[in-house]
XYZ file of C-alpha atoms in Angstrom:
231
model
C 101.332 4.366 -13.084
C 98.576 2.752 -11.082
C 98.116 -0.932 -11.513
C 95.612 -2.367 -14.001
C 93.366 -3.733 -11.249
C 92.776 -0.249 -9.823
C 91.885 1.221 -13.177
C 89.438 -1.591 -13.853
C 87.866 -1.177 -10.422
C 87.437 2.545 -10.896
C 85.783 1.938 -14.282
C 83.350 -0.565 -12.787
C 82.536 1.849 -9.948
C 81.847 4.698 -12.380
C 79.592 2.457 -14.490
C 77.668 1.373 -11.396
C 77.214 4.940 -10.187
C 76.083 5.985 -13.678
C 73.530 3.207 -13.930
C 72.277 3.969 -10.457
C 71.803 7.615 -11.335
C 70.029 6.706 -14.523
C 67.741 4.331 -12.684
C 66.972 7.027 -10.102
C 66.209 9.533 -12.804
C 64.021 7.022 -14.685
C 62.121 6.120 -11.532
C 61.625 9.772 -10.642
C 60.315 10.542 -14.109
C 58.017 7.516 -13.923
C 56.707 8.604 -10.536
C 56.161 12.153 -11.734
C 54.313 10.876 -14.814
C 52.148 8.615 -12.639
C 51.443 11.557 -10.296
C 50.479 13.675 -13.300
C 48.171 11.000 -14.632
C 46.635 10.593 -11.179
C 46.074 14.347 -10.866
C 44.514 14.389 -14.336
C 42.236 11.506 -13.418
C 41.330 13.262 -10.170
C 40.438 16.441 -12.036
C 38.362 14.415 -14.499
C 36.595 12.666 -11.623
C 35.861 15.998 -9.965
C 34.571 17.389 -13.260
C 32.321 14.366 -13.726
C 31.116 14.764 -10.155
C 30.221 18.404 -10.783
C 28.457 17.407 -14.012
C 26.578 14.735 -12.105
C 25.467 17.280 -9.500
C 24.388 19.693 -12.239
C 22.463 16.949 -14.002
C 20.822 15.954 -10.722
C 19.767 19.546 -10.101
C 18.395 19.806 -13.656
C 16.615 16.466 -13.257
C 15.023 17.631 -10.016
C 13.888 20.814 -11.744
C 12.456 18.832 -14.667
C 10.682 16.466 -12.268
C 9.220 19.422 -10.350
C 8.063 21.052 -13.588
C 6.661 17.737 -14.807
C 4.769 17.255 -11.543
C 3.361 20.788 -11.810
C 2.303 20.241 -15.425
C 0.822 16.869 -14.512
C -1.176 18.546 -11.752
C -2.423 21.159 -14.226
C -3.233 18.401 -16.725
C -5.172 16.447 -14.083
C -7.065 19.607 -13.129
C -7.868 20.297 -16.783
C -8.997 16.700 -17.312
C -11.195 16.913 -14.214
C -12.641 20.209 -15.474
C -13.185 18.650 -18.901
C -14.987 15.679 -17.350
C -17.104 18.058 -15.251
C -17.992 20.151 -18.302
C -18.846 17.028 -20.332
C -21.006 15.718 -17.487
C -22.712 19.116 -17.105
C -23.271 19.330 -20.866
C -24.712 15.814 -20.957
C -26.965 16.560 -17.995
C -28.074 19.801 -19.643
C -28.864 17.997 -22.886
C -30.806 15.328 -21.035
C -32.686 17.948 -19.026
C -33.687 19.750 -22.211
C -35.077 16.546 -23.735
C -38.484 15.769 -22.280
C -40.714 12.828 -23.086
C -44.415 13.761 -23.049
C -47.069 11.045 -22.594
C -50.591 12.137 -23.596
C -53.358 10.433 -21.605
C -57.062 10.991 -22.253
C -58.924 13.068 -24.787
C -59.719 16.784 -24.543
C -63.458 16.480 -23.954
C -65.921 19.222 -23.103
C -65.133 20.879 -19.776
C -61.985 18.762 -19.172
C -58.918 20.239 -17.478
C -55.329 19.457 -18.329
C -53.053 18.165 -15.562
C -49.334 17.523 -15.684
C -47.339 15.034 -13.606
C -43.781 13.702 -13.509
C -43.214 10.042 -14.381
C -40.265 8.243 -12.785
C -39.001 4.714 -12.281
C -39.767 3.199 -8.906
C -36.391 3.103 -7.049
C -37.583 0.260 -4.814
C -38.105 -2.057 -7.755
C -35.656 -4.944 -8.171
C -33.653 -5.630 -11.311
C -35.818 -8.601 -12.199
C -38.923 -6.430 -12.034
C -37.265 -3.660 -14.070
C -37.541 -5.902 -17.126
C -41.285 -5.305 -17.095
C -40.884 -1.566 -17.552
C -42.831 -0.316 -20.557
C -40.853 1.107 -23.469
C -37.042 1.144 -23.410
C -35.213 1.700 -20.141
C -33.169 4.543 -21.699
C -36.377 6.560 -22.133
C -36.928 6.684 -18.370
C -33.409 8.025 -17.820
C -34.670 11.338 -19.204
C -37.426 13.648 -17.994
C -40.849 12.113 -18.556
C -44.101 13.984 -18.006
C -47.718 13.005 -18.467
C -50.391 15.362 -19.835
C -53.759 14.152 -18.627
C -57.201 15.436 -19.557
C -59.593 14.966 -16.647
C -62.189 16.776 -14.590
C -60.450 16.540 -11.193
C -56.915 15.780 -9.893
C -58.193 12.450 -8.512
C -59.502 11.457 -11.927
C -56.198 12.490 -13.516
C -54.203 10.370 -11.048
C -56.529 7.422 -11.641
C -56.021 7.748 -15.411
C -52.229 7.746 -14.940
C -52.432 4.670 -12.706
C -54.536 2.889 -15.320
C -52.010 3.744 -18.035
C -48.967 2.851 -15.880
C -49.872 0.106 -13.461
C -47.855 -0.839 -10.377
C -46.296 -3.773 -12.237
C -44.881 -1.434 -14.875
C -42.550 0.124 -12.286
C -43.538 3.715 -13.155
C -44.839 6.111 -10.519
C -46.340 9.574 -10.960
C -45.359 12.520 -8.757
C -46.007 16.260 -8.547
C -49.390 16.196 -10.246
C -50.566 19.730 -10.874
C -52.959 21.560 -13.112
C -51.596 23.150 -16.257
C -52.047 26.914 -16.245
C -55.497 27.865 -17.551
C -55.984 25.035 -20.055
C -59.629 23.975 -20.272
C -61.732 22.648 -23.098
C -64.702 24.923 -23.769
C -68.135 23.284 -23.525
C -71.149 23.854 -25.804
C -72.582 26.438 -23.375
C -69.285 28.264 -23.287
C -69.238 29.036 -26.978
C -68.414 32.587 -27.791
C -71.486 34.827 -28.356
C -71.728 36.444 -31.773
C -70.553 39.977 -31.698
C -73.062 42.665 -32.650
C -72.164 44.807 -35.629
C -70.943 48.254 -34.724
C -73.652 50.966 -34.791
C -73.769 53.068 -37.866
C -72.532 56.555 -37.473
C -75.179 59.244 -37.429
C -75.083 61.644 -40.368
C -73.346 64.849 -39.599
C -75.062 67.079 -42.203
C -78.668 68.455 -42.072
C -81.579 65.986 -42.313
C -83.511 66.108 -45.593
C -87.326 65.626 -45.445
C -89.174 63.791 -48.280
C -91.823 65.723 -50.251
C -95.486 65.525 -49.198
C -96.631 63.506 -52.232
C -94.080 60.843 -51.501
C -95.329 60.598 -47.901
C -98.983 60.294 -49.065
C -98.159 57.546 -51.574
C -96.240 55.653 -48.966
C -99.110 55.876 -46.468
C -101.597 54.653 -49.054
C -99.434 51.714 -49.935
C -99.010 50.813 -46.319
C -102.736 51.015 -45.455
C -104.541 47.592 -45.392
C -107.205 46.900 -48.009
C -110.665 46.093 -46.544
C -112.429 42.952 -47.874
C -115.362 43.567 -50.259
C -118.534 41.473 -49.774
C -120.699 39.964 -52.618
C -123.728 42.347 -51.890
C -121.595 45.430 -52.105
C -120.200 44.226 -55.408
C -123.733 43.682 -56.783
C -124.885 47.180 -55.752
C -121.817 48.667 -57.361
C -122.621 46.841 -60.588
């Protein structure tokens, strides 16, 4: 029989080898689990990276679409502003302020001229403008009754002096407007001639003609001597 020391030594050696094997196995399993977790984390990171790229591509597409829609919106807003401005200008052009100057006297002609604010007038002088300033932002015309264009211009200058800041331009005669004078009154129209009878003409009887001639003949005056002789 082997001695007790050898048996004890063999038992200690077997226990050491067993613990070493167990530690190796435990470490290997731990390393494999760590490698698995690392691979899983790597796959998750790659998946998140792909999602990030997809989101970036979608974001770029949304930004491009947003820029295109913003461009269309800006174009529509510009078109809307242009239409509003054109509509306002059209409304203002349709509204016309008419200033009547003079009276339609006999033989007078009507002239028409445009009235505008003097662009060379300063702001301090613009306070002297007659009526409200908003009126002169529209079309203003003057209808003047006068005999000649010079008289019409003089009447406008008397109504709107140089200090008023209003100037007249494009003075022209209104088409065929003239006040008729007393000698230009319309002549009375003669009545239409009666139509001649179509049928045969009827002659009056002879007695009727004799009576008519006697009635038409003048009666001669009778003197006093002739009356005495007749008595």
